[in-house]
């Protein structure tokens, strides 16, 4: 009972962060914008008026049979979930919003991945990263340059491109190379070093690059300009070997230069938002893919693209998604690893999949979110 009480308190605290009219299907009087609901394990109130009442069915419909709270995490794993869904209009009760929910993905070793939909518009993010040094032998680029591109709103982008300029082209008007990019949440593009210029380039010269995204109506988004430097091949090899050493110490596994470089560039792309100019219109809900206790020594992919896991095994990925049904293919362990599919139905309402680390029983529960019902 104490475990179930903690569960109810946690759910109530989540509800406190959500606009109540968003969860209610029946019309209700909305509190002032600056009034925060007061929520506990039983209900949410505002200025003495009941806005939302929470009722729990309890542990009457467990999935497992013959288990107790002392059965252990592995035996109780099927019960560690709640199913979240919104009933169709024909099954809704006037004045009552009924919500059910299912937890996300269980990973080998006890890890967990789940999704959160937030109808509040998120912040558009666009970034690009590349190694700071470009291997140049005095005449040409001798090692291809990899760019990692990240965006949390690819569904609203028609096309993207990376433009590369000489360092002295302050106004960024005469690109020496333009690389097309396929719109995606995370992708990589390789530049072979070909440059459209008759000017002599030397080791030490700087280049600048910018990522631009275009919407269906031609609106343009743009990142801040970043820098590359032409360097001697031996200097580049020294930098890459040092990067591989750092990678091996961080992961505890032996890796190649390409693996170390790929992880470094991905981490840089996720380190911040490089968006300088934003014009593409976005009408979306924010969907966050979260994870905890995710293995740190194996790659994790979402829809085929690598995503970083911090040293504590936590995952955080954000997408701005249009309304409708979407799915995310989660891969753990690279080639030969396991794959999962996380289904989401973006409705513009708050749909939550949450994770619980305790080994106590969280049986399938049903909640009635009642608007103004005493």
mmCIF file of C-alpha atoms in Angstrom:
data_model
loop_
_atom_site.group_PDB
_atom_site.id
_atom_site.type_symbol
_atom_site.label_atom_id
_atom_site.label_comp_id
_atom_site.label_asym_id
_atom_site.label_seq_id
_atom_site.Cartn_x
_atom_site.Cartn_y
_atom_site.Cartn_z
ATOM 1 C CA UNK A 1 0.000 0.000 0.000
ATOM 2 C CA UNK A 2 2.869 2.340 0.780
ATOM 3 C CA UNK A 3 4.280 1.671 -2.699
ATOM 4 C CA UNK A 4 0.928 2.427 -4.319
ATOM 5 C CA UNK A 5 0.672 5.629 -2.306
ATOM 6 C CA UNK A 6 4.057 6.733 -3.659
ATOM 7 C CA UNK A 7 2.814 5.961 -7.152
ATOM 8 C CA UNK A 8 -0.307 8.106 -6.641
ATOM 9 C CA UNK A 9 1.760 10.988 -5.263
ATOM 10 C CA UNK A 10 4.123 10.805 -8.234
ATOM 11 C CA UNK A 11 1.238 10.855 -10.718
ATOM 12 C CA UNK A 12 -0.390 13.779 -8.925
ATOM 13 C CA UNK A 13 2.870 15.730 -9.068
ATOM 14 C CA UNK A 14 3.003 15.106 -12.819
ATOM 15 C CA UNK A 15 -0.554 16.348 -13.193
ATOM 16 C CA UNK A 16 0.382 19.500 -11.319
ATOM 17 C CA UNK A 17 2.688 20.483 -14.163
ATOM 18 C CA UNK A 18 -0.008 20.012 -16.827
ATOM 19 C CA UNK A 19 -2.752 22.389 -17.829
ATOM 20 C CA UNK A 20 -5.956 20.809 -16.505
ATOM 21 C CA UNK A 21 -8.192 21.856 -19.438
ATOM 22 C CA UNK A 22 -5.787 19.977 -21.710
ATOM 23 C CA UNK A 23 -6.665 16.726 -19.954
ATOM 24 C CA UNK A 24 -10.407 17.380 -19.688
ATOM 25 C CA UNK A 25 -12.680 16.678 -22.621
ATOM 26 C CA UNK A 26 -15.711 18.410 -21.132
ATOM 27 C CA UNK A 27 -15.909 22.190 -20.946
ATOM 28 C CA UNK A 28 -14.716 23.659 -17.696
ATOM 29 C CA UNK A 29 -13.920 27.054 -16.288
ATOM 30 C CA UNK A 30 -10.190 27.644 -16.606
ATOM 31 C CA UNK A 31 -8.265 29.190 -13.720
ATOM 32 C CA UNK A 32 -6.348 32.387 -14.395
ATOM 33 C CA UNK A 33 -3.137 31.893 -16.357
ATOM 34 C CA UNK A 34 -1.025 32.838 -13.341
ATOM 35 C CA UNK A 35 -2.834 30.412 -10.950
ATOM 36 C CA UNK A 36 -1.144 27.060 -10.375
ATOM 37 C CA UNK A 37 -3.366 24.093 -9.351
ATOM 38 C CA UNK A 38 -2.781 22.601 -5.908
ATOM 39 C CA UNK A 39 -2.487 18.830 -6.422
ATOM 40 C CA UNK A 40 -2.107 15.938 -4.016
ATOM 41 C CA UNK A 41 -2.701 12.186 -4.225
ATOM 42 C CA UNK A 42 -6.484 12.650 -4.421
ATOM 43 C CA UNK A 43 -7.297 15.719 -6.515
ATOM 44 C CA UNK A 44 -6.257 19.045 -8.012
ATOM 45 C CA UNK A 45 -7.919 22.219 -6.724
ATOM 46 C CA UNK A 46 -7.661 25.913 -7.444
ATOM 47 C CA UNK A 47 -8.996 28.630 -5.154
ATOM 48 C CA UNK A 48 -11.101 26.060 -3.319
ATOM 49 C CA UNK A 49 -12.691 24.607 -6.465
ATOM 50 C CA UNK A 50 -12.106 20.979 -7.469
ATOM 51 C CA UNK A 51 -10.565 20.957 -10.935
ATOM 52 C CA UNK A 52 -9.552 17.320 -11.156
ATOM 53 C CA UNK A 53 -10.166 14.255 -8.999
ATOM 54 C CA UNK A 54 -7.978 11.163 -9.220
ATOM 55 C CA UNK A 55 -9.406 7.718 -8.567
ATOM 56 C CA UNK A 56 -7.311 4.567 -8.727
ATOM 57 C CA UNK A 57 -8.639 1.050 -9.350
ATOM 58 C CA UNK A 58 -5.664 -0.367 -7.445
ATOM 59 C CA UNK A 59 -4.103 -3.800 -7.699
ATOM 60 C CA UNK A 60 -7.220 -5.757 -8.610
ATOM 61 C CA UNK A 61 -6.037 -6.745 -12.111
ATOM 62 C CA UNK A 62 -2.380 -7.856 -11.907
ATOM 63 C CA UNK A 63 -0.775 -9.496 -14.928
ATOM 64 C CA UNK A 64 1.420 -11.880 -12.922
ATOM 65 C CA UNK A 65 -0.024 -14.670 -10.806
ATOM 66 C CA UNK A 66 1.038 -15.748 -7.334
ATOM 67 C CA UNK A 67 3.525 -12.908 -6.809
ATOM 68 C CA UNK A 68 3.969 -10.585 -3.850
ATOM 69 C CA UNK A 69 5.876 -7.362 -3.222
ATOM 70 C CA UNK A 70 8.866 -9.526 -2.202
ATOM 71 C CA UNK A 71 8.952 -11.514 -5.468
ATOM 72 C CA UNK A 72 11.766 -9.417 -6.916
ATOM 73 C CA UNK A 73 12.128 -7.036 -9.836
ATOM 74 C CA UNK A 74 12.425 -9.741 -12.502
ATOM 75 C CA UNK A 75 9.246 -11.571 -11.477
ATOM 76 C CA UNK A 76 7.276 -8.347 -11.064
ATOM 77 C CA UNK A 77 8.542 -6.781 -14.295
ATOM 78 C CA UNK A 78 5.274 -7.420 -16.233
ATOM 79 C CA UNK A 79 3.393 -5.423 -13.586
ATOM 80 C CA UNK A 80 5.731 -2.424 -13.719
ATOM 81 C CA UNK A 81 3.672 -0.501 -16.194
ATOM 82 C CA UNK A 82 0.517 1.484 -16.723
ATOM 83 C CA UNK A 83 -1.363 1.769 -19.987
ATOM 84 C CA UNK A 84 -2.133 5.273 -21.201
ATOM 85 C CA UNK A 85 -4.808 5.903 -23.792
ATOM 86 C CA UNK A 86 -7.730 8.233 -24.378
ATOM 87 C CA UNK A 87 -11.119 6.637 -24.855
ATOM 88 C CA UNK A 88 -12.956 7.260 -28.143
ATOM 89 C CA UNK A 89 -15.826 9.766 -28.008
ATOM 90 C CA UNK A 90 -18.481 7.029 -27.885
ATOM 91 C CA UNK A 91 -17.056 5.702 -24.607
ATOM 92 C CA UNK A 92 -16.455 9.011 -22.830
ATOM 93 C CA UNK A 93 -18.578 9.967 -19.835
ATOM 94 C CA UNK A 94 -19.773 13.603 -19.745
ATOM 95 C CA UNK A 95 -17.723 15.577 -17.255
ATOM 96 C CA UNK A 96 -15.106 12.843 -17.080
ATOM 97 C CA UNK A 97 -11.809 12.258 -18.908
ATOM 98 C CA UNK A 98 -10.646 8.659 -18.718
ATOM 99 C CA UNK A 99 -6.965 7.991 -19.268
ATOM 100 C CA UNK A 100 -4.993 4.767 -19.285
ATOM 101 C CA UNK A 101 -1.249 4.387 -19.936
ATOM 102 C CA UNK A 102 1.454 1.783 -20.637
ATOM 103 C CA UNK A 103 5.081 2.127 -19.645
ATOM 104 C CA UNK A 104 7.769 2.172 -22.306
ATOM 105 C CA UNK A 105 10.497 -0.263 -23.283
ATOM 106 C CA UNK A 106 12.316 -2.597 -20.890
ATOM 107 C CA UNK A 107 15.980 -3.107 -21.808
ATOM 108 C CA UNK A 108 18.216 -6.042 -20.857
ATOM 109 C CA UNK A 109 19.901 -5.365 -17.528
ATOM 110 C CA UNK A 110 17.042 -3.319 -16.081
ATOM 111 C CA UNK A 111 17.262 -0.199 -18.266
ATOM 112 C CA UNK A 112 14.185 1.608 -19.478
ATOM 113 C CA UNK A 113 13.183 3.908 -22.352
ATOM 114 C CA UNK A 114 9.927 5.834 -22.456
ATOM 115 C CA UNK A 115 8.256 8.733 -24.255
ATOM 116 C CA UNK A 116 6.604 11.931 -23.096
ATOM 117 C CA UNK A 117 4.323 14.092 -25.230
ATOM 118 C CA UNK A 118 4.118 17.754 -24.298
ATOM 119 C CA UNK A 119 1.581 19.865 -26.236
ATOM 120 C CA UNK A 120 3.489 23.030 -25.373
ATOM 121 C CA UNK A 121 5.517 24.160 -28.402
ATOM 122 C CA UNK A 122 9.163 23.292 -27.902
ATOM 123 C CA UNK A 123 12.189 25.257 -29.004
ATOM 124 C CA UNK A 124 13.346 24.483 -32.578
ATOM 125 C CA UNK A 125 16.916 23.209 -32.588
ATOM 126 C CA UNK A 126 19.359 22.980 -35.493
ATOM 127 C CA UNK A 127 23.071 22.243 -35.222
ATOM 128 C CA UNK A 128 26.017 20.922 -37.183
ATOM 129 C CA UNK A 129 29.444 19.740 -36.076
ATOM 130 C CA UNK A 130 32.717 18.765 -37.731
ATOM 131 C CA UNK A 131 36.299 18.111 -36.718
ATOM 132 C CA UNK A 132 38.141 21.423 -36.301
ATOM 133 C CA UNK A 133 41.144 20.340 -38.409
ATOM 134 C CA UNK A 134 41.048 19.396 -42.104
ATOM 135 C CA UNK A 135 43.882 17.244 -43.448
ATOM 136 C CA UNK A 136 45.550 19.251 -46.257
ATOM 137 C CA UNK A 137 48.797 18.325 -48.035
ATOM 138 C CA UNK A 138 49.397 21.744 -49.573
ATOM 139 C CA UNK A 139 47.402 21.061 -52.722
ATOM 140 C CA UNK A 140 44.190 19.298 -51.727
ATOM 141 C CA UNK A 141 42.195 17.835 -48.863
ATOM 142 C CA UNK A 142 43.467 14.285 -48.358
ATOM 143 C CA UNK A 143 41.010 13.050 -45.727
ATOM 144 C CA UNK A 144 37.226 13.420 -46.195
ATOM 145 C CA UNK A 145 35.500 15.651 -43.664
ATOM 146 C CA UNK A 146 32.417 14.341 -41.838
ATOM 147 C CA UNK A 147 29.656 16.683 -40.702
ATOM 148 C CA UNK A 148 26.982 15.558 -38.210
ATOM 149 C CA UNK A 149 23.676 17.392 -38.542
ATOM 150 C CA UNK A 150 20.956 17.438 -35.895
ATOM 151 C CA UNK A 151 17.448 18.917 -35.926
ATOM 152 C CA UNK A 152 14.432 18.325 -33.704
ATOM 153 C CA UNK A 153 11.925 19.403 -36.386
ATOM 154 C CA UNK A 154 12.847 17.518 -39.605
ATOM 155 C CA UNK A 155 9.159 16.877 -40.407
ATOM 156 C CA UNK A 156 8.818 20.582 -41.208
ATOM 157 C CA UNK A 157 11.965 20.844 -43.352
ATOM 158 C CA UNK A 158 11.863 20.371 -47.108
ATOM 159 C CA UNK A 159 15.634 20.401 -47.733
ATOM 160 C CA UNK A 160 18.929 21.263 -46.055
ATOM 161 C CA UNK A 161 22.435 22.118 -47.183
ATOM 162 C CA UNK A 162 25.846 22.892 -45.733
ATOM 163 C CA UNK A 163 27.703 25.773 -47.384
ATOM 164 C CA UNK A 164 31.468 26.089 -46.956
ATOM 165 C CA UNK A 165 33.282 29.419 -47.405
ATOM 166 C CA UNK A 166 36.802 30.735 -47.222
ATOM 167 C CA UNK A 167 37.617 32.287 -43.891
ATOM 168 C CA UNK A 168 37.999 35.751 -45.411
ATOM 169 C CA UNK A 169 34.460 35.635 -46.847
ATOM 170 C CA UNK A 170 32.990 37.401 -43.833
ATOM 171 C CA UNK A 171 29.587 37.964 -45.468
ATOM 172 C CA UNK A 172 29.267 34.309 -46.542
ATOM 173 C CA UNK A 173 28.308 35.089 -50.131
ATOM 174 C CA UNK A 174 30.660 32.940 -52.253
ATOM 175 C CA UNK A 175 30.607 29.289 -51.160
ATOM 176 C CA UNK A 176 33.451 27.073 -52.319
ATOM 177 C CA UNK A 177 31.361 23.935 -51.673
ATOM 178 C CA UNK A 178 27.672 23.183 -51.073
ATOM 179 C CA UNK A 179 26.666 19.813 -49.604
ATOM 180 C CA UNK A 180 23.011 18.659 -49.812
ATOM 181 C CA UNK A 181 21.643 17.158 -46.593
ATOM 182 C CA UNK A 182 18.658 14.837 -46.266
ATOM 183 C CA UNK A 183 16.292 16.209 -43.584
ATOM 184 C CA UNK A 184 16.548 13.943 -40.572
ATOM 185 C CA UNK A 185 16.713 14.176 -36.796
ATOM 186 C CA UNK A 186 20.375 13.119 -36.945
ATOM 187 C CA UNK A 187 22.407 12.450 -40.053
ATOM 188 C CA UNK A 188 25.954 12.727 -41.329
ATOM 189 C CA UNK A 189 27.350 14.179 -44.544
ATOM 190 C CA UNK A 190 30.831 13.618 -45.964
ATOM 191 C CA UNK A 191 32.743 16.295 -47.850
ATOM 192 C CA UNK A 192 35.431 14.918 -50.157
ATOM 193 C CA UNK A 193 37.343 18.206 -50.071
ATOM 194 C CA UNK A 194 36.503 19.391 -53.568
ATOM 195 C CA UNK A 195 36.493 23.202 -53.670
ATOM 196 C CA UNK A 196 35.129 25.530 -56.326
ATOM 197 C CA UNK A 197 37.891 28.139 -56.175
ATOM 198 C CA UNK A 198 40.938 29.176 -58.157
ATOM 199 C CA UNK A 199 42.662 30.720 -55.156
ATOM 200 C CA UNK A 200 45.682 28.994 -53.685
ATOM 201 C CA UNK A 201 44.975 27.422 -50.301
ATOM 202 C CA UNK A 202 47.657 26.810 -47.666
ATOM 203 C CA UNK A 203 47.899 24.902 -44.405
ATOM 204 C CA UNK A 204 46.725 27.242 -41.672
ATOM 205 C CA UNK A 205 43.996 28.860 -43.782
ATOM 206 C CA UNK A 206 40.543 28.941 -42.232
ATOM 207 C CA UNK A 207 37.215 27.890 -43.665
ATOM 208 C CA UNK A 208 33.724 28.667 -42.392
ATOM 209 C CA UNK A 209 30.577 26.581 -42.757
ATOM 210 C CA UNK A 210 26.862 27.145 -42.210
ATOM 211 C CA UNK A 211 23.880 24.785 -42.165
ATOM 212 C CA UNK A 212 20.696 26.102 -43.784
ATOM 213 C CA UNK A 213 17.248 24.508 -43.737
ATOM 214 C CA UNK A 214 14.342 25.403 -46.021
ATOM 215 C CA UNK A 215 10.628 24.872 -45.445
ATOM 216 C CA UNK A 216 8.092 23.929 -48.147
ATOM 217 C CA UNK A 217 7.222 27.604 -48.610
ATOM 218 C CA UNK A 218 10.877 28.619 -49.011
ATOM 219 C CA UNK A 219 11.319 29.970 -45.472
ATOM 220 C CA UNK A 220 14.935 29.599 -44.335
ATOM 221 C CA UNK A 221 16.521 28.668 -41.033
ATOM 222 C CA UNK A 222 20.253 29.022 -40.481
ATOM 223 C CA UNK A 223 22.911 28.111 -37.914
ATOM 224 C CA UNK A 224 25.768 30.224 -36.645
ATOM 225 C CA UNK A 225 28.899 29.972 -38.782
ATOM 226 C CA UNK A 226 31.556 27.557 -37.477
ATOM 227 C CA UNK A 227 35.239 27.279 -38.388
ATOM 228 C CA UNK A 228 37.545 24.705 -39.925
ATOM 229 C CA UNK A 229 41.300 24.985 -40.320
ATOM 230 C CA UNK A 230 43.469 23.417 -43.020
ATOM 231 C CA UNK A 231 46.245 21.496 -41.267
ATOM 232 C CA UNK A 232 49.116 19.196 -42.107
ATOM 233 C CA UNK A 233 48.117 15.505 -42.303
ATOM 234 C CA UNK A 234 50.440 14.561 -39.423
ATOM 235 C CA UNK A 235 48.787 17.157 -37.160
ATOM 236 C CA UNK A 236 45.365 15.795 -37.998
ATOM 237 C CA UNK A 237 46.450 12.209 -37.302
ATOM 238 C CA UNK A 238 47.843 13.287 -33.937
ATOM 239 C CA UNK A 239 44.527 14.921 -33.042
ATOM 240 C CA UNK A 240 42.517 11.859 -34.095
ATOM 241 C CA UNK A 241 44.720 9.446 -32.134
ATOM 242 C CA UNK A 242 44.305 11.559 -29.020
ATOM 243 C CA UNK A 243 40.556 11.526 -29.592
ATOM 244 C CA UNK A 244 40.548 7.730 -29.867
ATOM 245 C CA UNK A 245 42.468 7.432 -26.591
ATOM 246 C CA UNK A 246 39.897 9.605 -24.862
ATOM 247 C CA UNK A 247 37.105 7.517 -26.342
ATOM 248 C CA UNK A 248 38.632 4.248 -25.113
ATOM 249 C CA UNK A 249 39.102 5.615 -21.602
ATOM 250 C CA UNK A 250 35.516 6.847 -21.485
ATOM 251 C CA UNK A 251 33.906 3.637 -22.773
ATOM 252 C CA UNK A 252 36.350 0.994 -21.591
ATOM 253 C CA UNK A 253 36.404 -0.633 -25.017
ATOM 254 C CA UNK A 254 38.875 -0.552 -27.871
ATOM 255 C CA UNK A 255 37.602 1.525 -30.764
ATOM 256 C CA UNK A 256 38.716 2.823 -34.128
ATOM 257 C CA UNK A 257 39.475 6.416 -35.012
ATOM 258 C CA UNK A 258 36.237 6.573 -37.005
ATOM 259 C CA UNK A 259 34.174 5.362 -34.027
ATOM 260 C CA UNK A 260 35.804 7.879 -31.711
ATOM 261 C CA UNK A 261 35.315 10.702 -34.219
ATOM 262 C CA UNK A 262 31.675 9.738 -34.809
ATOM 263 C CA UNK A 263 30.896 9.759 -31.096
ATOM 264 C CA UNK A 264 32.685 13.077 -30.592
ATOM 265 C CA UNK A 265 30.824 14.760 -33.447
ATOM 266 C CA UNK A 266 27.477 13.398 -32.239
ATOM 267 C CA UNK A 267 28.155 14.703 -28.731
ATOM 268 C CA UNK A 268 29.039 18.116 -30.165
ATOM 269 C CA UNK A 269 25.859 18.210 -32.258
ATOM 270 C CA UNK A 270 23.771 17.542 -29.146
ATOM 271 C CA UNK A 271 25.766 19.868 -26.888
ATOM 272 C CA UNK A 272 23.755 22.957 -27.807
ATOM 273 C CA UNK A 273 21.437 24.691 -30.208
ATOM 274 C CA UNK A 274 23.256 26.357 -33.108
ATOM 275 C CA UNK A 275 20.153 27.992 -34.585
ATOM 276 C CA UNK A 276 20.791 31.656 -35.437
ATOM 277 C CA UNK A 277 17.889 32.410 -37.773
ATOM 278 C CA UNK A 278 14.455 30.739 -37.510
ATOM 279 C CA UNK A 279 11.651 31.349 -40.028
ATOM 280 C CA UNK A 280 10.147 27.934 -40.836
ATOM 281 C CA UNK A 281 6.634 27.749 -39.344
ATOM 282 C CA UNK A 282 6.195 24.856 -36.905
ATOM 283 C CA UNK A 283 2.874 23.543 -35.581
ATOM 284 C CA UNK A 284 3.759 20.591 -33.414
ATOM 285 C CA UNK A 285 3.803 18.878 -30.059
ATOM 286 C CA UNK A 286 7.067 18.112 -28.349
ATOM 287 C CA UNK A 287 7.854 14.405 -27.969
ATOM 288 C CA UNK A 288 10.741 13.493 -25.710
ATOM 289 C CA UNK A 289 12.351 10.056 -25.716
ATOM 290 C CA UNK A 290 13.865 9.476 -22.294
ATOM 291 C CA UNK A 291 15.981 6.651 -20.935
ATOM 292 C CA UNK A 292 17.629 5.581 -17.698
ATOM 293 C CA UNK A 293 20.075 2.803 -16.845
ATOM 294 C CA UNK A 294 20.788 2.463 -20.570
ATOM 295 C CA UNK A 295 24.027 0.529 -21.287
ATOM 296 C CA UNK A 296 26.828 3.034 -21.874
ATOM 297 C CA UNK A 297 29.240 0.633 -23.570
ATOM 298 C CA UNK A 298 26.968 -0.142 -26.508
ATOM 299 C CA UNK A 299 25.625 2.195 -29.195
ATOM 300 C CA UNK A 300 22.001 3.286 -29.083
ATOM 301 C CA UNK A 301 20.125 4.380 -32.175
ATOM 302 C CA UNK A 302 16.762 6.037 -32.780
ATOM 303 C CA UNK A 303 15.443 5.503 -36.294
ATOM 304 C CA UNK A 304 18.870 4.256 -37.356
ATOM 305 C CA UNK A 305 20.871 7.239 -36.057
ATOM 306 C CA UNK A 306 23.239 7.265 -33.089
ATOM 307 C CA UNK A 307 22.202 9.153 -29.965
ATOM 308 C CA UNK A 308 24.479 9.970 -27.026
ATOM 309 C CA UNK A 309 24.143 8.304 -23.628
ATOM 310 C CA UNK A 310 25.728 10.092 -20.676
ATOM 311 C CA UNK A 311 28.002 8.349 -18.182
ATOM 312 C CA UNK A 312 25.063 7.675 -15.857
ATOM 313 C CA UNK A 313 23.177 5.792 -18.568
ATOM 314 C CA UNK A 314 20.641 8.511 -19.287
ATOM 315 C CA UNK A 315 19.112 9.288 -22.683
ATOM 316 C CA UNK A 316 17.322 12.484 -23.691
ATOM 317 C CA UNK A 317 16.117 13.103 -27.258
ATOM 318 C CA UNK A 318 13.508 15.633 -28.344
ATOM 319 C CA UNK A 319 11.362 15.859 -31.461
ATOM 320 C CA UNK A 320 8.804 18.395 -32.625
ATOM 321 C CA UNK A 321 6.158 16.214 -34.274
ATOM 322 C CA UNK A 322 2.981 17.022 -36.223
ATOM 323 C CA UNK A 323 -0.300 15.549 -35.047
ATOM 324 C CA UNK A 324 -0.854 11.906 -35.928
ATOM 325 C CA UNK A 325 0.653 8.487 -35.323
ATOM 326 C CA UNK A 326 4.425 8.100 -35.289
ATOM 327 C CA UNK A 327 6.866 5.421 -34.280
ATOM 328 C CA UNK A 328 10.481 5.372 -33.151
ATOM 329 C CA UNK A 329 12.719 2.384 -33.857
ATOM 330 C CA UNK A 330 15.109 1.941 -30.929
ATOM 331 C CA UNK A 331 18.273 -0.094 -31.452
ATOM 332 C CA UNK A 332 20.644 -1.184 -28.667
ATOM 333 C CA UNK A 333 24.006 -2.836 -29.237
ATOM 334 C CA UNK A 334 24.626 -2.004 -32.896
ATOM 335 C CA UNK A 335 24.852 -4.811 -35.448
ATOM 336 C CA UNK A 336 23.514 -8.014 -33.917
ATOM 337 C CA UNK A 337 21.897 -6.112 -31.045
ATOM 338 C CA UNK A 338 18.247 -5.849 -30.112
ATOM 339 C CA UNK A 339 15.652 -3.559 -31.651
ATOM 340 C CA UNK A 340 12.374 -2.199 -30.337
ATOM 341 C CA UNK A 341 9.541 -0.058 -31.657
ATOM 342 C CA UNK A 342 8.024 2.722 -29.576
ATOM 343 C CA UNK A 343 4.612 3.795 -30.865
ATOM 344 C CA UNK A 344 3.235 7.271 -30.208
ATOM 345 C CA UNK A 345 -0.003 8.975 -31.149
ATOM 346 C CA UNK A 346 0.605 12.726 -31.094
ATOM 347 C CA UNK A 347 -2.737 14.285 -30.247
ATOM 348 C CA UNK A 348 -1.838 17.696 -28.854
ATOM 349 C CA UNK A 349 -2.866 16.416 -25.427
ATOM 350 C CA UNK A 350 -0.560 15.206 -22.685
ATOM 351 C CA UNK A 351 0.157 11.506 -23.009
ATOM 352 C CA UNK A 352 2.734 10.187 -20.548
ATOM 353 C CA UNK A 353 4.769 7.017 -20.427
ATOM 354 C CA UNK A 354 6.790 6.969 -17.224
ATOM 355 C CA UNK A 355 9.401 4.718 -15.683
ATOM 356 C CA UNK A 356 9.583 3.213 -12.194
ATOM 357 C CA UNK A 357 12.824 1.865 -10.779
ATOM 358 C CA UNK A 358 11.436 0.222 -7.632
ATOM 359 C CA UNK A 359 10.917 -3.576 -7.678
ATOM 360 C CA UNK A 360 7.482 -3.256 -5.996
ATOM 361 C CA UNK A 361 4.333 -4.247 -7.858
ATOM 362 C CA UNK A 362 2.794 -1.583 -10.063
ATOM 363 C CA UNK A 363 -0.109 -3.508 -11.474
ATOM 364 C CA UNK A 364 -2.125 -2.332 -14.440
ATOM 365 C CA UNK A 365 -4.094 0.607 -13.072
ATOM 366 C CA UNK A 366 -6.961 2.644 -14.427
ATOM 367 C CA UNK A 367 -7.423 6.327 -13.685
ATOM 368 C CA UNK A 368 -10.496 8.503 -14.001
ATOM 369 C CA UNK A 369 -9.620 12.164 -14.335
ATOM 370 C CA UNK A 370 -12.814 13.919 -13.408
ATOM 371 C CA UNK A 371 -13.309 17.571 -14.291
ATOM 372 C CA UNK A 372 -15.130 19.369 -11.494
ATOM 373 C CA UNK A 373 -16.701 16.209 -10.095
ATOM 374 C CA UNK A 374 -16.823 16.239 -6.298
#
